[in-house]
Amino acid sequence: MNIIITGGAGFLGQRLARALLTQDQMQFSTLTLADVILPSAPLADPRVRCVQADLGSQAEVQALVGADTGLIYHLAAIVSSHAEADFDLGIQVNIEATRYLLEAARHQAPGCRFVFSSSLAVFGGELPELIQDNTAVCPQSSYGMEKAVCELMVNDYARKGFIDGRVLRLPTISVRPGKPNKAASSFASGIIREPLQGEATVCPVSPSLSMWLSSPATVIDNFIRAAQVPAEAFGASRTVNLPGITVTVAQMIESLRRVAGDEVCARISYQEDESISRIVASWPGRFNISRAQALGFVQDADFDAVIRSFIQHDLQGAQQ
Amino acid sequence: MNIIITGGAGFLGQRLARALLTQDQMQFSTLTLADVILPSAPLADPRVRCVQADLGSQAEVQALVGADTGLIYHLAAIVSSHAEADFDLGIQVNIEATRYLLEAARHQAPGCRFVFSSSLAVFGGELPELIQDNTAVCPQSSYGMEKAVCELMVNDYARKGFIDGRVLRLPTISVRPGKPNKAASSFASGIIREPLQGEATVCPVSPSLSMWLSSPATVIDNFIRAAQVPAEAFGASRTVNLPGITVTVAQMIESLRRVAGDEVCARISYQEDESISRIVASWPGRFNISRAQALGFVQDADFDAVIRSFIQHDLQGAQQ
Ligand SMILES: NC(=O)c1ccc[n+]([C@@H]2O[C@H](COP(=O)([O-])OP(=O)(O)OC[C@H]3O[C@@H](n4cnc5c(N)ncnc54)[C@H](O)[C@@H]3O)[C@@H](O)[C@H]2O)c1
Ligand SMILES: NC(=O)c1ccc[n+]([C@@H]2O[C@H](COP(=O)([O-])OP(=O)(O)OC[C@H]3O[C@@H](n4cnc5c(N)ncnc54)[C@H](O)[C@@H]3O)[C@@H](O)[C@H]2O)c1
């Protein structure tokens, strides 16, 4: 069995690859990392194959999928602020590439498992206090619209039996190591990561904003779980609101203060960015996760633990 | 100002054209009817232009839209059972053609009004008793999925200011004159129309099934209203669940009995069709329409009145 990770050079793609290579619940013979940037293997393992491919090209997508493909993790994407700034690129990568991949799976690896990474950014508009499984999406960004479109396609391809689809709506991920990116939520990692690295950082949203967060480690556990849930367990919808934890920006900074002290927190200043605020404030902060938990998906203990884990495993200079 | 109706040779396209030509709330200089089948003009009027165009071709779509296009009614579609049987054709016409049209409008007639005809078929799965504006879609047919995808695109194009979009989720239409079609809901007209024309008909669903219905005349009134609602009135979503009336199949037949008598009703026999039943039973039968009504959309009085109006205006031999 071959597993493909698209966006395999990306943050979650690299982490997921490492996790797949070091677990033993799922057997596979090759793990293909595909990305428009040539991925590197996260571990020296003979099963890893790295492929440079632009998924915006249907021919390159077709070349990727083979009869031995049993599981596809589709993570490649143009992230939120980038898709908002470049509408056409967002459509091409976030919708068209997904369609090419679904078609390739349908015809070249029929019935293969297909895990799609969606996002809480599908929600927006007038939201209830608590998001339920049957709360309507109402995206207020092109990224959210594109994810919502793909959710519908993955569900219908699954209903038709073309693939065995699973859609995970990811919370905002924090703490993400490395550099800021073009996600509107980039600050949700930056306000923790930069101060811990001795750098100043600007928080572009109100401290009272509620966020729905997951650590990268928990999201990766949930990606692995997603491939293992029996198809019948999903019922009429393959889409799952993944568990997260609800914290305000102020609470995130209080966690940082408890874990790392006042001096670190003093590196945070506030300057509202209208365009980031508008996108992020349209996302919900609280979900009913009983269905996700019944399907075996997990959640972080609390945000203090998330920061401690980041310091231990991901901070520059930390031992992996 | 030019108005375009796609699917202009179709049932609703022809009715809408006639209604636009005979009203005087909206002024326009040309009315273009475009369809893969060359439409005919419903009335002799110098403003009508009939164009044969396959909207599955991007070039043909581009040729349709001009700088003078102020309003597009996008009605062309592959209907439900047909899209379920021919998945690729459904995607091409119900999604790709819509995308071509949105792109043409964005670049060639920026800001133009764009009324998209969606359907209650976007709903399915576990449904609440009463569908609310924020009830999640969960299509159980490819047609429903395709409509839901287009709803999202029209909303995002509107949010970006590329077009001024409006999405109407139509109830099942009854009574539709003429011949049966490939819509899964075709029987909802057939069980009234055929007996009234002296023909036998088979009802393929359970008499206890609740339907959400609108007469063609009311839908046409609502199409005209859709172009007139001020953009600001929509709030975060351009999508509206149009008003309908809730009747069971048994109640529809009771209406027929009251209006046309026992002899007419005796022409109906029952034989469940599993595939039609499955699709139609996945659609909801009851909606909260307060938002739609606040936006000025209207509903039929009751199903007896719908049948009487059909007999008066549409029955073979009736005076138009
Ligand atoms: N990190 C988060 O907070 C978060 C939250 C919700 C959802 N997600 C989703 O999870 C997935 C992974 O996120 P991430 O944080 O690893 O993002 P990332 O930006 O680090 O990775 C995305 C990868 O996609 C690749 N890519 C872009 N265009 C491509 C193309 N045309 N062909 C092939 N590859 C292309 C990029 O090169 C990049 O390596 C994405 O789908 C993202 O939308 C992430
Ligand atoms: N009638 C209903 O009960 C109902 C209910 C809900 C929604 N709708 C929607 O309302 C719209 C109109 O419905 P209708 O009842 O008039 O359907 P219809 O089938 O009579 O008309 C659709 C028209 O689209 C045209 N068409 C198909 N493929 C095309 C292509 N590639 N290029 C150009 N034209 C093409 C057909 O030739 C046809 O004339 C459709 O979008 C339908 O999905 C109808």
XYZ file of C-alpha atoms and ligand atoms in Angstrom:
728
model
C 0.000 0.000 0.000
C 1.192 3.474 -0.918
C 0.312 6.549 1.142
C 0.447 9.974 -0.487
C 0.729 13.234 1.434
C 0.143 16.327 -0.686
C 1.623 19.486 0.749
C 4.319 17.090 1.959
C 6.895 19.873 2.226
C 4.575 21.882 4.468
C 4.380 22.154 8.205
C 1.724 19.518 8.880
C 2.824 17.345 5.937
C 6.320 16.946 7.374
C 4.981 16.217 10.854
C 2.446 13.733 9.560
C 5.138 11.948 7.534
C 7.368 11.612 10.581
C 4.444 10.298 12.634
C 3.422 7.753 9.992
C 6.993 6.475 9.704
C 7.299 5.960 13.463
C 3.906 4.355 14.244
C 3.020 0.709 13.708
C -0.791 0.651 13.646
C -0.821 1.215 9.867
C 1.354 -0.838 7.505
C 2.482 0.635 4.177
C 5.251 0.046 1.678
C 5.798 3.578 0.361
C 5.061 7.062 1.626
C 5.017 9.642 -1.156
C 5.511 13.265 -0.162
C 4.342 15.524 -2.979
C 4.599 19.298 -3.026
C 5.226 22.131 -5.452
C 8.428 22.632 -3.427
C 10.504 19.414 -3.506
C 9.949 17.931 -0.024
C 12.785 16.425 1.985
C 12.358 13.170 3.891
C 11.755 13.942 7.570
C 13.571 10.683 8.487
C 15.982 8.434 6.593
C 13.571 5.622 5.736
C 13.588 3.555 2.529
C 9.808 3.839 2.288
C 9.881 7.595 1.652
C 9.592 8.952 -1.877
C 9.776 12.711 -2.439
C 8.110 14.190 -5.512
C 7.983 17.727 -6.789
C 4.556 18.256 -8.367
C 2.296 21.211 -9.002
C -1.175 19.957 -8.163
C -2.611 22.828 -10.136
C -1.690 20.729 -13.197
C -4.038 17.823 -13.858
C -1.317 15.825 -15.610
C 0.997 16.103 -12.613
C -1.795 14.966 -10.306
C -2.564 11.968 -12.525
C 1.094 10.939 -12.508
C 1.041 10.883 -8.712
C -1.731 8.357 -8.083
C -1.305 4.643 -8.786
C -3.341 1.458 -8.400
C -1.362 0.772 -5.201
C -2.450 4.083 -3.622
C -4.516 3.132 -0.585
C -4.563 6.398 1.343
C -4.219 10.039 0.340
C -3.755 12.854 2.823
C -4.606 15.975 0.884
C -2.904 18.834 2.737
C -1.595 21.036 -0.095
C -3.226 24.443 0.052
C -2.901 28.155 -0.387
C -3.504 29.452 3.128
C -6.077 32.035 4.189
C -4.588 35.507 3.741
C -2.768 34.354 0.618
C -5.978 33.006 -0.947
C -7.751 36.236 -0.008
C -5.046 38.291 -1.745
C -4.731 36.068 -4.837
C -8.238 34.853 -5.624
C -7.355 32.987 -8.814
C -4.463 31.080 -7.264
C -6.688 30.095 -4.336
C -9.329 28.681 -6.687
C -6.714 26.836 -8.722
C -4.949 25.159 -5.801
C -7.691 24.911 -3.196
C -10.514 23.788 -5.512
C -9.177 22.660 -8.882
C -6.253 20.643 -7.490
C -8.622 18.859 -5.111
C -10.913 18.016 -7.990
C -7.984 16.671 -10.038
C -6.919 14.552 -7.080
C -10.435 13.214 -6.476
C -10.719 12.332 -10.172
C -7.312 10.624 -10.176
C -8.266 8.639 -7.061
C -11.657 7.709 -8.516
C -10.205 6.374 -11.757
C -6.722 5.190 -10.791
C -7.215 3.986 -7.198
C -10.966 3.485 -6.788
C -12.186 3.265 -3.200
C -8.943 4.583 -1.698
C -9.092 6.450 1.605
C -8.934 10.189 1.163
C -8.392 12.468 4.155
C -9.047 16.127 3.410
C -7.839 18.895 5.712
C -10.514 21.529 5.975
C -10.692 24.337 8.482
C -12.924 26.156 10.953
C -12.701 29.004 8.408
C -15.740 27.498 6.653
C -17.823 29.090 9.424
C -18.774 32.740 9.637
C -21.633 35.185 9.669
C -24.126 35.023 12.505
C -22.907 32.104 14.589
C -24.592 30.309 17.474
C -22.775 30.275 20.858
C -21.813 26.650 20.241
C -21.140 25.240 16.772
C -23.036 21.982 16.212
C -22.461 19.279 13.606
C -25.435 20.661 11.680
C -24.484 24.343 11.848
C -24.387 25.798 8.342
C -21.091 26.980 6.919
C -21.022 30.629 5.824
C -17.450 31.414 4.830
C -16.254 35.007 5.094
C -13.010 34.370 3.210
C -12.228 32.790 -0.149
C -10.092 30.208 1.671
C -13.104 29.188 3.774
C -15.313 29.037 0.669
C -12.752 26.858 -1.134
C -12.481 24.465 1.804
C -16.288 24.255 2.054
C -16.540 23.461 -1.665
C -14.000 20.650 -1.315
C -15.836 19.241 1.715
C -18.947 18.880 -0.437
C -17.035 17.204 -3.253
C -15.226 14.752 -0.960
C -18.554 13.829 0.626
C -20.227 13.216 -2.718
C -17.318 11.188 -4.107
C -17.581 9.090 -0.941
C -21.362 8.741 -1.217
C -20.919 7.529 -4.808
C -18.290 5.013 -3.637
C -15.563 6.558 -5.831
C -13.315 7.050 -2.806
C -13.569 6.535 0.948
C -13.480 10.187 2.037
C -12.966 11.774 5.434
C -12.987 15.528 6.053
C -11.370 17.056 9.121
C -12.161 20.648 10.022
C -8.991 21.689 11.795
C -8.983 24.203 14.632
C -6.434 26.986 14.400
C -3.060 25.434 15.072
C -0.928 26.800 17.832
C 1.944 26.703 18.522
C 3.401 26.349 15.059
C 7.243 26.479 15.042
C 9.340 28.332 12.483
C 8.484 31.510 10.634
C 5.172 33.409 10.375
C 3.149 32.399 7.302
C 0.371 33.941 5.214
C -2.438 32.373 7.250
C -4.639 35.022 8.856
C -4.190 33.012 12.064
C -0.389 33.190 11.925
C -0.353 35.458 15.002
C -1.923 32.659 17.119
C 1.473 30.986 17.028
C 3.541 34.157 16.705
C 2.412 35.671 20.020
C 3.765 32.581 21.832
C 6.696 31.568 19.632
C 8.367 34.924 19.025
C 8.506 36.019 22.709
C 9.877 32.592 23.697
C 12.634 33.080 21.110
C 13.471 36.499 22.551
C 11.788 38.400 19.718
C 9.205 41.189 19.798
C 5.802 40.426 18.280
C 2.665 42.362 17.424
C -0.761 40.961 18.234
C -3.131 42.121 15.442
C -6.438 41.214 17.138
C -8.334 42.084 20.294
C -7.233 40.197 23.461
C -10.869 39.331 24.099
C -11.137 37.302 20.871
C -11.982 33.644 21.509
C -9.929 31.129 19.537
C -10.532 27.437 18.841
C -7.075 25.861 19.055
C -5.267 22.586 18.684
C -1.592 21.758 19.099
C 0.152 20.315 16.041
C 0.756 17.023 17.892
C -2.947 16.548 18.540
C -3.875 17.358 14.949
C -1.379 14.769 13.747
C -2.850 12.137 16.111
C -6.235 12.996 14.627
C -4.972 12.685 11.041
C -3.837 9.149 11.839
C -7.123 8.382 13.561
C -9.014 9.723 10.512
C -7.646 6.947 8.313
C -8.749 4.309 10.812
C -12.367 5.235 11.563
C -14.687 2.652 9.954
C -16.573 4.216 7.032
C -19.971 3.222 8.468
C -19.297 5.214 11.642
C -19.682 8.540 9.818
C -23.380 8.322 8.919
C -24.710 10.808 6.356
C -21.692 13.130 6.525
C -17.973 12.477 6.275
C -17.180 15.876 7.735
C -15.980 16.190 11.335
C -15.397 19.290 13.462
C -12.136 18.215 15.126
C -11.806 18.770 18.865
C -9.967 21.870 20.034
C -9.825 23.994 23.148
C -11.427 27.419 23.594
C -9.104 30.181 24.803
C -9.159 33.936 24.414
C -6.027 35.702 23.213
C -5.727 37.165 26.737
C -5.857 33.638 28.205
C -3.175 32.478 25.775
C -0.922 35.257 27.030
C -1.771 34.403 30.673
C -0.686 30.817 29.921
C 2.546 32.148 28.486
C 3.056 34.247 31.627
C 2.531 31.205 33.886
C 4.855 29.023 31.852
C 7.576 31.530 30.863
C 7.221 34.655 33.019
C 6.535 38.391 32.729
C 9.694 39.263 30.846
C 8.711 37.015 27.955
C 5.176 38.432 27.837
C 6.522 41.983 27.768
C 7.706 41.292 24.183
C 4.083 41.368 22.974
C 2.587 44.638 21.775
C -0.873 45.297 20.325
C -1.792 46.888 17.045
C -5.042 45.862 15.456
C -4.846 44.817 11.791
C -8.302 45.370 10.328
C -8.067 42.769 7.591
C -6.709 39.988 9.847
C -9.165 40.860 12.614
C -12.104 40.709 10.250
C -11.198 37.235 8.969
C -10.276 35.718 12.321
C -13.192 37.256 14.226
C -15.555 35.600 11.733
C -14.375 32.156 12.917
C -16.145 30.441 15.805
C -14.533 29.875 19.203
C -16.593 27.031 20.660
C -17.805 23.685 19.266
C -19.837 20.693 20.386
C -17.313 17.881 19.908
C -19.322 14.879 21.113
C -19.538 13.326 17.642
C -15.810 13.822 17.002
C -14.990 12.224 20.345
C -17.347 9.313 19.672
C -15.402 8.758 16.428
C -12.186 8.559 18.458
C -10.727 12.018 17.850
C -8.784 13.606 20.704
C -8.130 17.042 22.195
C -5.383 18.890 24.090
C -5.526 19.069 27.905
C -5.115 22.866 28.149
C -3.079 25.693 26.655
C -0.371 25.647 29.374
C 0.386 22.058 28.331
C 0.468 23.122 24.668
C 3.087 25.794 25.417
C 5.175 23.414 27.559
C 5.160 20.831 24.790
C 6.220 23.496 22.277
C 9.122 24.558 24.504
C 10.214 20.958 24.980
C 9.972 19.764 21.374
C 9.889 22.684 18.962
C 11.571 25.771 20.322
C 14.729 26.705 18.414
C 17.481 24.683 20.008
C 15.087 22.161 21.596
C 15.854 18.469 21.094
C 13.309 16.887 18.734
C -29.250 47.073 -19.724
C -29.161 43.500 -20.989
C -30.681 40.604 -19.037
C -29.453 37.071 -19.696
C -31.420 33.944 -18.829
C -29.393 30.749 -19.091
C -31.475 27.630 -19.514
C -33.709 29.985 -21.471
C -35.280 27.123 -23.435
C -36.243 25.366 -20.206
C -39.459 25.367 -18.270
C -38.699 28.152 -15.807
C -36.527 30.052 -18.302
C -39.430 30.418 -20.731
C -41.846 31.442 -17.973
C -39.404 33.933 -16.512
C -38.813 35.477 -19.947
C -42.537 35.906 -20.502
C -42.915 37.468 -17.054
C -40.004 39.880 -17.562
C -41.371 40.985 -20.926
C -44.797 41.729 -19.471
C -43.820 43.507 -16.230
C -42.773 47.150 -15.926
C -40.917 47.358 -12.604
C -37.604 46.559 -14.318
C -36.460 48.338 -17.474
C -34.124 46.606 -19.935
C -33.195 46.926 -23.582
C -32.440 43.285 -24.456
C -33.367 39.944 -22.974
C -31.005 37.176 -24.052
C -32.253 33.607 -23.773
C -29.305 31.224 -23.912
C -29.546 27.450 -23.909
C -27.811 24.429 -25.412
C -31.122 23.947 -27.249
C -31.915 27.063 -29.326
C -34.667 28.795 -27.314
C -37.695 30.316 -28.957
C -39.053 33.700 -27.926
C -42.046 33.212 -25.633
C -43.567 36.450 -27.008
C -42.938 38.466 -30.154
C -40.930 41.322 -28.630
C -38.025 43.169 -30.295
C -36.032 43.014 -27.052
C -35.668 39.201 -27.156
C -32.483 37.636 -28.480
C -32.232 33.818 -28.642
C -28.804 32.230 -28.514
C -27.760 28.620 -28.761
C -24.772 28.130 -26.443
C -23.280 25.212 -24.548
C -22.336 26.668 -21.166
C -20.030 23.718 -20.619
C -17.687 25.584 -23.006
C -15.882 28.533 -21.450
C -15.542 30.288 -24.808
C -19.278 30.121 -25.430
C -19.938 31.517 -21.971
C -17.503 34.392 -22.525
C -19.199 35.252 -25.812
C -22.510 35.583 -23.992
C -21.654 38.260 -21.422
C -21.073 41.891 -22.377
C -20.347 45.166 -20.623
C -24.069 45.987 -20.916
C -25.092 42.847 -19.001
C -26.748 44.081 -15.821
C -28.557 40.959 -14.663
C -27.982 37.248 -15.183
C -30.520 34.596 -14.247
C -28.534 31.379 -14.197
C -31.076 28.592 -14.624
C -29.284 26.157 -16.962
C -28.782 22.836 -15.227
C -28.712 19.091 -15.488
C -31.571 18.049 -13.205
C -31.383 15.641 -10.275
C -31.834 12.096 -11.571
C -29.886 12.959 -14.710
C -26.951 14.341 -12.705
C -27.070 11.260 -10.482
C -26.891 8.970 -13.526
C -24.225 10.976 -15.408
C -21.840 12.274 -12.760
C -19.378 13.881 -15.156
C -22.021 15.763 -17.112
C -23.519 17.031 -13.845
C -20.159 18.401 -12.714
C -19.519 19.997 -16.087
C -22.861 21.795 -16.400
C -23.852 22.316 -12.779
C -20.440 23.399 -11.444
C -18.051 24.260 -14.275
C -20.567 26.232 -16.332
C -21.477 28.265 -13.247
C -17.831 29.001 -12.630
C -17.354 30.094 -16.264
C -20.363 32.357 -15.967
C -19.181 33.874 -12.675
C -15.757 34.528 -14.215
C -17.288 36.077 -17.323
C -19.501 38.294 -15.167
C -16.585 39.273 -12.925
C -14.357 40.331 -15.804
C -16.802 41.426 -18.493
C -19.687 42.885 -16.470
C -18.260 43.572 -13.006
C -20.830 44.075 -10.273
C -23.753 42.749 -12.325
C -26.655 41.115 -10.533
C -26.496 37.351 -10.652
C -29.479 35.253 -9.562
C -28.666 31.596 -9.097
C -31.381 28.930 -8.907
C -30.448 26.428 -6.235
C -32.705 23.810 -4.724
C -33.916 22.253 -1.495
C -31.889 19.225 -2.674
C -28.845 20.733 -0.925
C -30.386 19.418 2.313
C -30.262 15.818 3.489
C -29.018 13.503 6.192
C -30.360 13.952 9.701
C -32.656 16.959 9.412
C -34.330 19.006 12.129
C -38.158 19.189 12.098
C -37.933 22.717 10.727
C -35.137 23.875 8.406
C -33.620 27.154 9.607
C -31.479 29.641 7.695
C -28.439 28.270 9.516
C -29.194 24.570 9.008
C -26.196 22.879 7.390
C -26.544 21.482 3.889
C -25.764 17.774 3.565
C -26.610 16.788 0.004
C -27.516 13.163 -0.682
C -27.374 13.550 -4.461
C -24.725 14.860 -6.831
C -27.227 17.464 -8.036
C -27.611 18.741 -4.462
C -23.844 18.780 -3.990
C -23.370 20.726 -7.223
C -25.990 23.291 -6.251
C -24.397 23.679 -2.799
C -20.975 24.229 -4.369
C -22.360 26.959 -6.621
C -24.120 28.633 -3.688
C -20.744 28.983 -1.972
C -19.097 30.378 -5.092
C -21.862 32.904 -5.783
C -21.650 34.056 -2.165
C -17.898 34.513 -2.292
C -17.958 36.320 -5.638
C -20.552 38.631 -4.066
C -18.495 39.122 -0.889
C -15.494 40.071 -3.040
C -17.659 42.542 -4.973
C -17.062 40.751 -8.297
C -20.806 40.373 -8.834
C -23.977 41.143 -6.886
C -25.134 37.580 -6.213
C -28.437 36.201 -4.991
C -29.126 32.512 -4.424
C -32.657 31.134 -4.326
C -33.208 27.647 -2.968
C -36.320 26.598 -4.871
C -38.920 24.289 -3.374
C -40.040 21.387 -5.547
C -42.144 22.868 -8.309
C -45.660 21.610 -8.808
C -47.612 21.654 -11.043
C -45.205 21.705 -13.964
C -47.002 21.396 -17.335
C -45.812 19.315 -20.272
C -43.923 16.045 -20.171
C -42.221 14.267 -17.240
C -38.503 15.113 -16.956
C -35.424 13.541 -15.377
C -35.821 15.353 -12.060
C -36.332 12.920 -9.189
C -39.270 15.130 -8.217
C -40.939 14.810 -11.627
C -43.779 12.745 -10.059
C -44.779 15.740 -7.881
C -46.221 17.279 -11.017
C -47.051 14.005 -12.781
C -49.507 12.783 -10.140
C -51.607 15.932 -10.694
C -51.002 16.666 -14.380
C -51.413 13.208 -15.898
C -54.764 12.370 -14.218
C -56.131 15.793 -15.211
C -55.167 15.006 -18.807
C -56.975 11.654 -18.642
C -53.759 9.640 -18.367
C -52.745 6.978 -15.856
C -49.764 7.782 -13.621
C -47.617 5.905 -11.123
C -46.660 7.504 -7.815
C -43.144 6.252 -6.967
C -43.035 7.392 -3.310
C -44.970 6.802 -0.104
C -48.186 8.885 0.272
C -46.996 9.922 3.733
C -43.949 11.733 2.303
C -43.952 15.476 3.119
C -43.081 17.742 0.219
C -42.038 21.406 0.169
C -43.786 22.848 -2.881
C -44.170 26.032 -4.855
C -46.233 26.732 -7.948
C -44.305 27.903 -11.024
C -46.080 31.280 -10.909
C -44.895 31.951 -7.365
C -41.329 30.941 -8.175
C -41.334 33.336 -11.119
C -42.621 36.157 -8.893
C -39.754 35.352 -6.531
C -37.174 35.361 -9.342
C -38.264 38.886 -10.222
C -38.215 39.904 -6.566
C -34.682 38.440 -6.231
C -33.283 41.003 -8.646
C -34.847 43.851 -6.683
C -33.850 43.116 -3.074
C -31.225 45.671 -1.965
C -27.836 43.989 -1.560
C -27.445 45.196 2.048
C -30.654 43.415 3.069
C -29.006 39.996 2.771
C -26.480 40.302 5.586
C -23.695 37.697 5.734
C -25.346 35.278 3.306
C -26.845 35.771 -0.137
C -28.650 32.429 0.086
C -32.407 32.317 0.725
C -34.681 29.345 1.403
C -37.623 30.412 -0.767
C -41.100 30.104 0.734
C -43.100 27.014 -0.127
C -46.019 25.110 1.343
C -45.802 21.786 3.184
C -48.067 19.018 1.885
C -47.866 15.251 1.991
C -48.349 13.286 -1.209
C -51.652 12.057 0.271
C -52.742 15.674 0.841
C -51.805 16.561 -2.734
C -54.096 13.790 -3.942
C -56.855 14.927 -1.567
C -56.562 18.403 -3.095
C -56.875 16.848 -6.538
C -59.970 14.948 -5.371
C -61.572 18.156 -4.051
C -60.791 20.102 -7.202
C -61.292 17.417 -9.888
C -63.155 14.473 -8.334
C -62.750 10.754 -7.627
C -62.611 9.643 -11.227
C -59.510 11.733 -11.888
C -57.799 10.445 -8.726
C -58.514 6.830 -9.696
C -55.906 7.226 -12.468
C -53.127 7.228 -9.841
C -51.510 3.932 -8.874
C -48.621 3.331 -6.458
C -45.379 1.532 -7.078
C -42.403 2.602 -5.028
C -39.218 3.375 -6.975
C -36.340 2.868 -4.566
C -33.905 5.276 -6.227
C -36.430 8.143 -6.578
C -37.755 7.556 -3.043
C -34.277 7.662 -1.568
C -33.419 11.000 -3.194
C -36.756 12.705 -2.541
C -37.120 11.408 1.022
C -33.726 12.977 1.833
C -35.199 16.450 1.127
C -36.830 18.422 3.912
C -40.566 19.149 4.038
C -40.776 22.163 6.357
C -38.857 25.454 6.550
C -38.747 28.600 8.652
C -39.401 31.277 6.019
C -39.400 34.411 8.165
C -36.166 35.734 6.621
C -37.392 35.054 3.084
C -40.648 36.835 3.810
C -38.825 39.785 5.377
C -36.860 40.047 2.113
C -40.151 40.244 0.218
C -40.437 36.709 -1.146
C -43.937 35.244 -1.403
C -45.699 31.897 -1.050
C -48.748 30.087 -2.480
C -52.024 30.154 -0.539
C -52.605 26.365 -0.533
C -52.365 23.377 -2.847
C -56.009 23.514 -3.960
C -55.310 26.983 -5.370
C -52.161 25.669 -7.082
C -54.165 22.959 -8.862
C -56.924 25.387 -9.868
C -54.379 27.778 -11.326
C -52.771 24.908 -13.260
C -56.149 23.889 -14.699
C -56.921 27.461 -15.673
C -53.577 28.426 -17.233
C -51.561 25.362 -18.087
C -53.670 22.313 -18.721
C -53.533 21.136 -22.341
C -56.131 23.192 -24.147
C -56.293 25.882 -21.438
C -56.105 29.505 -22.604
C -52.717 31.030 -21.648
N -1.919 25.145 10.240
C -3.167 25.501 10.497
O -3.442 26.308 11.404
C -4.280 24.929 9.717
C -5.549 25.109 10.201
C -6.592 24.616 9.480
C -6.349 23.933 8.303
N -5.107 23.760 7.835
C -4.907 23.038 6.593
O -3.980 21.990 6.784
C -3.218 21.805 5.586
C -1.749 21.872 5.884
O -1.467 23.098 6.511
P 0.020 23.559 6.837
O -0.067 24.374 8.057
O 0.943 22.412 6.782
O 0.260 24.540 5.599
P 1.635 24.798 4.785
O 1.434 26.080 4.065
O 2.816 24.652 5.669
O 1.635 23.597 3.745
C 0.901 23.626 2.581
C 1.797 23.063 1.502
O 1.062 23.052 0.269
C 2.006 23.268 -0.747
N 1.384 23.719 -1.986
C 0.866 24.935 -2.274
N 0.485 24.983 -3.557
C 0.749 23.765 -4.096
C 0.596 23.212 -5.388
N 0.069 23.934 -6.413
N 0.971 21.942 -5.601
C 1.524 21.209 -4.595
N 1.702 21.694 -3.356
C 1.329 22.960 -3.106
C 2.924 24.335 -0.178
O 4.160 24.359 -0.890
C 3.051 23.901 1.259
O 4.211 23.104 1.450
C -3.689 22.877 4.626
O -4.662 22.303 3.775
C -4.324 23.911 5.515
O -5.299 24.633 4.830
C -4.066 24.244 8.528
N -38.416 22.750 -11.573
C -38.065 22.468 -10.324
O -38.765 21.732 -9.592
C -36.821 23.036 -9.756
C -36.666 22.937 -8.389
C -35.516 23.432 -7.841
C -34.577 24.030 -8.658
N -34.747 24.122 -9.991
C -33.701 24.734 -10.790
O -34.256 25.743 -11.586
C -33.544 25.829 -12.820
C -34.498 25.740 -13.987
O -35.248 24.544 -13.863
P -36.240 24.045 -14.984
O -37.306 23.314 -14.280
O -36.585 25.158 -15.904
O -35.314 22.978 -15.719
P -35.245 22.610 -17.281
O -34.583 21.291 -17.364
O -36.573 22.788 -17.940
O -34.303 23.741 -17.861
C -32.919 23.656 -17.759
C -32.363 24.117 -19.074
O -30.945 24.073 -19.012
C -30.493 23.749 -20.297
N -29.121 23.244 -20.301
C -28.662 22.033 -19.885
N -27.354 21.920 -20.140
C -26.954 23.084 -20.710
C -25.714 23.546 -21.206
N -24.589 22.788 -21.169
N -25.661 24.791 -21.737
C -26.784 25.558 -21.797
N -27.975 25.157 -21.346
C -28.067 23.928 -20.812
C -31.474 22.696 -20.779
O -31.411 22.568 -22.203
C -32.774 23.229 -20.248
O -33.462 23.971 -21.234
C -32.524 24.725 -12.785
O -31.286 25.260 -12.369
C -33.058 23.769 -11.749
O -32.021 23.040 -11.160
C -35.863 23.647 -10.550
